[in-house]
Amino acid sequence: MRILLPPSEGKTAPSEGEPLDVSELAFPGLTKTRERLLDVLSRLTFPRALKYLDVGPGLLDEAQRNLTLRDAPAAPAHEIYTGVLYEHLGLGSLPGENVLIASALFGFLRPSDRIPAYRLSMGSTLPRIASLPALWRDPLRRAIPDEGLIVDMRSSSYTAAWKPKQATLVGVRAFVDGKTVSHMVKATRGDVARLLLSSPSTPETPEDVASLVRANGQSVELSGSGRSWSVDINL
């Protein structure tokens, strides 16, 4: 089993530490695309850069970090990403070898990969790069193993960059009174990821995933067939 996590928009910038070394990140086949994006971000001028990054003036300080990403202190990805899902997951206290974190800047990361805090979402449109999902599609297809059971917690913009075709894919959704509530979905996905990573037995099928969540006291419906499934949790 592998778990695919989204990044978080909010990030905690480390105050000290060695800078980014792109050559040490997982999946060396992604290095060329990573380097290209780092170069593009380092050349963005402000305040025009805010339009490219699709953020408001209130996030100017975060966006300006992009200018010095190669020299800024780096830390393990599980310490950089914050937000509701990561608060509920508590990834730093769990084994991370079965976890991949999606990133508009780095493609996919291991939780232990050391990165700086940055500002870039998969929906951004950069100079000479009209679509980040399209830019990443071929490099990710070549680099990321497409096999086994994959529990996918990513949002639609990140699934557009890489969607497995051979693996058995399980999505996780959450509903409150039949409606999707973004905050609750993120919290629930963090709880489910923690449950799966903490389990003494590794899930091997969609039924295993649903059973573990159900055994944790949740109301669960499993739907799908073949290689595409969804675990729906009613809160």
mmCIF file of N, CA and C in Angstrom, residues 113-183:
data_model
loop_
_atom_site.group_PDB
_atom_site.id
_atom_site.type_symbol
_atom_site.label_atom_id
_atom_site.label_comp_id
_atom_site.label_asym_id
_atom_site.label_seq_id
_atom_site.Cartn_x
_atom_site.Cartn_y
_atom_site.Cartn_z
ATOM 1 N N ASP A 113 12.278 13.916 2.721
ATOM 2 C CA ASP A 113 12.993 14.789 1.786
ATOM 3 C C ASP A 113 13.075 16.199 2.360
ATOM 4 N N ARG A 114 14.247 16.785 2.297
ATOM 5 C CA ARG A 114 14.456 18.104 2.879
ATOM 6 C C ARG A 114 14.189 19.181 1.833
ATOM 7 N N ILE A 115 13.251 20.080 2.150
ATOM 8 C CA ILE A 115 12.853 21.144 1.230
ATOM 9 C C ILE A 115 12.690 22.450 2.009
ATOM 10 N N PRO A 116 12.738 23.598 1.301
ATOM 11 C CA PRO A 116 12.412 24.869 1.937
ATOM 12 C C PRO A 116 10.909 25.135 1.832
ATOM 13 N N ALA A 117 10.421 26.083 2.585
ATOM 14 C CA ALA A 117 9.033 26.526 2.426
ATOM 15 C C ALA A 117 8.924 27.319 1.128
ATOM 16 N N TYR A 118 7.862 27.089 0.376
ATOM 17 C CA TYR A 118 7.687 27.739 -0.916
ATOM 18 C C TYR A 118 6.205 28.078 -1.107
ATOM 19 N N ARG A 119 5.913 28.825 -2.155
ATOM 20 C CA ARG A 119 4.519 29.129 -2.481
ATOM 21 C C ARG A 119 4.286 28.815 -3.953
ATOM 22 N N LEU A 120 3.564 27.737 -4.221
ATOM 23 C CA LEU A 120 3.202 27.361 -5.586
ATOM 24 C C LEU A 120 2.133 26.284 -5.511
ATOM 25 N N SER A 121 1.025 26.512 -6.196
ATOM 26 C CA SER A 121 -0.030 25.505 -6.257
ATOM 27 C C SER A 121 -0.125 24.957 -7.669
ATOM 28 N N MET A 122 -0.736 23.805 -7.824
ATOM 29 C CA MET A 122 -0.819 23.164 -9.136
ATOM 30 C C MET A 122 -1.686 23.968 -10.101
ATOM 31 N N GLY A 123 -2.500 24.879 -9.586
ATOM 32 C CA GLY A 123 -3.329 25.707 -10.457
ATOM 33 C C GLY A 123 -2.653 26.971 -10.939
ATOM 34 N N SER A 124 -1.417 27.217 -10.505
ATOM 35 C CA SER A 124 -0.699 28.423 -10.926
ATOM 36 C C SER A 124 -0.331 28.342 -12.403
ATOM 37 N N THR A 125 -0.266 29.510 -13.045
ATOM 38 C CA THR A 125 0.155 29.605 -14.444
ATOM 39 C C THR A 125 1.411 30.464 -14.499
ATOM 40 N N LEU A 126 2.539 29.855 -14.756
ATOM 41 C CA LEU A 126 3.817 30.556 -14.726
ATOM 42 C C LEU A 126 4.241 30.992 -16.131
ATOM 43 N N PRO A 127 5.185 31.928 -16.221
ATOM 44 C CA PRO A 127 5.671 32.346 -17.546
ATOM 45 C C PRO A 127 6.169 31.153 -18.359
ATOM 46 N N ARG A 128 5.654 31.018 -19.563
ATOM 47 C CA ARG A 128 6.007 29.952 -20.502
ATOM 48 C C ARG A 128 5.605 28.557 -20.010
ATOM 49 N N ILE A 129 4.824 28.501 -18.937
ATOM 50 C CA ILE A 129 4.307 27.219 -18.447
ATOM 51 C C ILE A 129 2.815 27.406 -18.186
ATOM 52 N N ALA A 130 2.030 27.104 -19.189
ATOM 53 C CA ALA A 130 0.593 27.370 -19.096
ATOM 54 C C ALA A 130 -0.108 26.434 -18.127
ATOM 55 N N SER A 131 0.408 25.217 -17.974
ATOM 56 C CA SER A 131 -0.258 24.213 -17.144
ATOM 57 C C SER A 131 0.767 23.380 -16.392
ATOM 58 N N LEU A 132 0.770 23.482 -15.077
ATOM 59 C CA LEU A 132 1.678 22.658 -14.288
ATOM 60 C C LEU A 132 1.313 21.172 -14.332
ATOM 61 N N PRO A 133 0.022 20.800 -14.277
ATOM 62 C CA PRO A 133 -0.286 19.372 -14.436
ATOM 63 C C PRO A 133 0.254 18.794 -15.743
ATOM 64 N N ALA A 134 0.135 19.557 -16.833
ATOM 65 C CA ALA A 134 0.641 19.080 -18.123
ATOM 66 C C ALA A 134 2.166 18.974 -18.102
ATOM 67 N N LEU A 135 2.832 19.920 -17.442
ATOM 68 C CA LEU A 135 4.294 19.882 -17.347
ATOM 69 C C LEU A 135 4.765 18.641 -16.608
ATOM 70 N N TRP A 136 4.036 18.256 -15.563
ATOM 71 C CA TRP A 136 4.456 17.142 -14.719
ATOM 72 C C TRP A 136 4.036 15.774 -15.252
ATOM 73 N N ARG A 137 3.077 15.736 -16.146
ATOM 74 C CA ARG A 137 2.450 14.461 -16.502
ATOM 75 C C ARG A 137 3.454 13.401 -16.982
ATOM 76 N N ASP A 138 4.265 13.727 -17.955
ATOM 77 C CA ASP A 138 5.209 12.731 -18.483
ATOM 78 C C ASP A 138 6.312 12.380 -17.490
ATOM 79 N N PRO A 139 6.949 13.374 -16.824
ATOM 80 C CA PRO A 139 7.979 13.004 -15.840
ATOM 81 C C PRO A 139 7.436 12.115 -14.723
ATOM 82 N N LEU A 140 6.229 12.385 -14.246
ATOM 83 C CA LEU A 140 5.670 11.559 -13.179
ATOM 84 C C LEU A 140 5.301 10.171 -13.690
ATOM 85 N N ARG A 141 4.797 10.112 -14.901
ATOM 86 C CA ARG A 141 4.437 8.810 -15.470
ATOM 87 C C ARG A 141 5.660 7.903 -15.555
ATOM 88 N N ARG A 142 6.802 8.485 -15.892
ATOM 89 C CA ARG A 142 8.019 7.690 -16.025
ATOM 90 C C ARG A 142 8.652 7.357 -14.676
ATOM 91 N N ALA A 143 8.466 8.220 -13.674
ATOM 92 C CA ALA A 143 9.209 8.077 -12.426
ATOM 93 C C ALA A 143 8.474 7.340 -11.316
ATOM 94 N N ILE A 144 7.143 7.443 -11.274
ATOM 95 C CA ILE A 144 6.391 6.939 -10.126
ATOM 96 C C ILE A 144 5.873 5.529 -10.405
ATOM 97 N N PRO A 145 6.157 4.565 -9.534
ATOM 98 C CA PRO A 145 5.667 3.194 -9.737
ATOM 99 C C PRO A 145 4.139 3.157 -9.776
ATOM 100 N N ASP A 146 3.604 2.463 -10.766
ATOM 101 C CA ASP A 146 2.160 2.349 -10.957
ATOM 102 C C ASP A 146 1.766 0.897 -10.693
ATOM 103 N N GLU A 147 1.604 0.570 -9.403
ATOM 104 C CA GLU A 147 1.354 -0.826 -9.045
ATOM 105 C C GLU A 147 0.781 -0.902 -7.635
ATOM 106 N N GLY A 148 0.214 -2.058 -7.307
ATOM 107 C CA GLY A 148 -0.256 -2.315 -5.952
ATOM 108 C C GLY A 148 -1.499 -1.531 -5.592
ATOM 109 N N LEU A 149 -1.681 -1.313 -4.292
ATOM 110 C CA LEU A 149 -2.817 -0.567 -3.760
ATOM 111 C C LEU A 149 -2.374 0.848 -3.435
ATOM 112 N N ILE A 150 -3.103 1.833 -3.962
ATOM 113 C CA ILE A 150 -2.799 3.238 -3.706
ATOM 114 C C ILE A 150 -4.024 3.895 -3.094
ATOM 115 N N VAL A 151 -3.849 4.484 -1.908
ATOM 116 C CA VAL A 151 -4.904 5.273 -1.264
ATOM 117 C C VAL A 151 -4.605 6.735 -1.551
ATOM 118 N N ASP A 152 -5.484 7.373 -2.300
ATOM 119 C CA ASP A 152 -5.216 8.702 -2.853
ATOM 120 C C ASP A 152 -6.000 9.767 -2.095
ATOM 121 N N MET A 153 -5.288 10.648 -1.384
ATOM 122 C CA MET A 153 -5.900 11.736 -0.622
ATOM 123 C C MET A 153 -5.786 13.079 -1.345
ATOM 124 N N ARG A 154 -5.276 13.088 -2.573
ATOM 125 C CA ARG A 154 -5.008 14.355 -3.269
ATOM 126 C C ARG A 154 -6.282 15.016 -3.788
ATOM 127 N N SER A 155 -6.180 16.313 -4.051
ATOM 128 C CA SER A 155 -7.268 17.054 -4.686
ATOM 129 C C SER A 155 -7.184 16.886 -6.198
ATOM 130 N N SER A 156 -8.230 17.335 -6.900
ATOM 131 C CA SER A 156 -8.340 17.080 -8.340
ATOM 132 C C SER A 156 -7.213 17.712 -9.150
ATOM 133 N N SER A 157 -6.712 18.880 -8.738
ATOM 134 C CA SER A 157 -5.645 19.522 -9.514
ATOM 135 C C SER A 157 -4.369 18.691 -9.490
ATOM 136 N N TYR A 158 -4.143 17.952 -8.414
ATOM 137 C CA TYR A 158 -2.939 17.120 -8.318
ATOM 138 C C TYR A 158 -3.147 15.763 -8.977
ATOM 139 N N THR A 159 -4.358 15.237 -8.947
ATOM 140 C CA THR A 159 -4.605 13.985 -9.667
ATOM 141 C C THR A 159 -4.502 14.204 -11.165
ATOM 142 N N ALA A 160 -4.710 15.438 -11.625
ATOM 143 C CA ALA A 160 -4.565 15.733 -13.057
ATOM 144 C C ALA A 160 -3.118 15.586 -13.515
ATOM 145 N N ALA A 161 -2.165 15.727 -12.601
ATOM 146 C CA ALA A 161 -0.755 15.600 -12.955
ATOM 147 C C ALA A 161 -0.315 14.145 -13.027
ATOM 148 N N TRP A 162 -0.905 13.293 -12.193
ATOM 149 C CA TRP A 162 -0.558 11.867 -12.237
ATOM 150 C C TRP A 162 -1.701 11.048 -11.685
ATOM 151 N N LYS A 163 -2.229 10.157 -12.518
ATOM 152 C CA LYS A 163 -3.262 9.236 -12.078
ATOM 153 C C LYS A 163 -2.851 7.843 -12.523
ATOM 154 N N PRO A 164 -2.678 6.917 -11.582
ATOM 155 C CA PRO A 164 -2.221 5.568 -11.955
ATOM 156 C C PRO A 164 -3.221 4.848 -12.840
ATOM 157 N N LYS A 165 -2.707 4.024 -13.728
ATOM 158 C CA LYS A 165 -3.564 3.263 -14.641
ATOM 159 C C LYS A 165 -3.549 1.769 -14.335
ATOM 160 N N GLN A 166 -2.499 1.291 -13.681
ATOM 161 C CA GLN A 166 -2.382 -0.133 -13.397
ATOM 162 C C GLN A 166 -2.676 -0.475 -11.937
ATOM 163 N N ALA A 167 -2.408 0.433 -11.034
ATOM 164 C CA ALA A 167 -2.621 0.189 -9.608
ATOM 165 C C ALA A 167 -4.113 0.179 -9.281
ATOM 166 N N THR A 168 -4.451 -0.394 -8.139
ATOM 167 C CA THR A 168 -5.808 -0.313 -7.611
ATOM 168 C C THR A 168 -5.897 0.954 -6.774
ATOM 169 N N LEU A 169 -6.775 1.863 -7.174
ATOM 170 C CA LEU A 169 -6.838 3.202 -6.586
ATOM 171 C C LEU A 169 -8.048 3.317 -5.668
ATOM 172 N N VAL A 170 -7.818 3.817 -4.453
ATOM 173 C CA VAL A 170 -8.890 4.029 -3.484
ATOM 174 C C VAL A 170 -8.893 5.499 -3.073
ATOM 175 N N GLY A 171 -9.977 6.193 -3.361
ATOM 176 C CA GLY A 171 -10.149 7.560 -2.900
ATOM 177 C C GLY A 171 -10.849 7.578 -1.553
ATOM 178 N N VAL A 172 -10.687 8.666 -0.808
ATOM 179 C CA VAL A 172 -11.340 8.819 0.498
ATOM 180 C C VAL A 172 -12.143 10.103 0.479
ATOM 181 N N ARG A 173 -13.460 9.970 0.717
ATOM 182 C CA ARG A 173 -14.342 11.130 0.758
ATOM 183 C C ARG A 173 -15.056 11.168 2.102
ATOM 184 N N ALA A 174 -15.489 12.365 2.497
ATOM 185 C CA ALA A 174 -16.214 12.513 3.759
ATOM 186 C C ALA A 174 -17.411 13.425 3.541
ATOM 187 N N PHE A 175 -18.507 13.104 4.207
ATOM 188 C CA PHE A 175 -19.748 13.851 4.036
ATOM 189 C C PHE A 175 -20.362 14.176 5.389
ATOM 190 N N VAL A 176 -20.935 15.370 5.479
ATOM 191 C CA VAL A 176 -21.705 15.780 6.656
ATOM 192 C C VAL A 176 -23.118 16.070 6.181
ATOM 193 N N ASP A 177 -24.067 15.259 6.630
ATOM 194 C CA ASP A 177 -25.462 15.386 6.171
ATOM 195 C C ASP A 177 -25.551 15.352 4.644
ATOM 196 N N GLY A 178 -24.737 14.483 4.037
ATOM 197 C CA GLY A 178 -24.770 14.312 2.593
ATOM 198 C C GLY A 178 -24.015 15.359 1.806
ATOM 199 N N LYS A 179 -23.364 16.302 2.505
ATOM 200 C CA LYS A 179 -22.648 17.372 1.819
ATOM 201 C C LYS A 179 -21.151 17.284 2.128
ATOM 202 N N THR A 180 -20.350 17.739 1.157
ATOM 203 C CA THR A 180 -18.901 17.779 1.344
ATOM 204 C C THR A 180 -18.510 19.074 2.033
ATOM 205 N N VAL A 181 -17.778 18.974 3.124
ATOM 206 C CA VAL A 181 -17.282 20.136 3.855
ATOM 207 C C VAL A 181 -15.760 20.065 3.833
ATOM 208 N N SER A 182 -15.120 21.016 3.149
ATOM 209 C CA SER A 182 -13.689 20.934 2.877
ATOM 210 C C SER A 182 -12.868 20.704 4.138
ATOM 211 N N HIS A 183 -13.127 21.477 5.171
ATOM 212 C CA HIS A 183 -12.356 21.363 6.416
ATOM 213 C C HIS A 183 -12.476 19.954 6.995
#
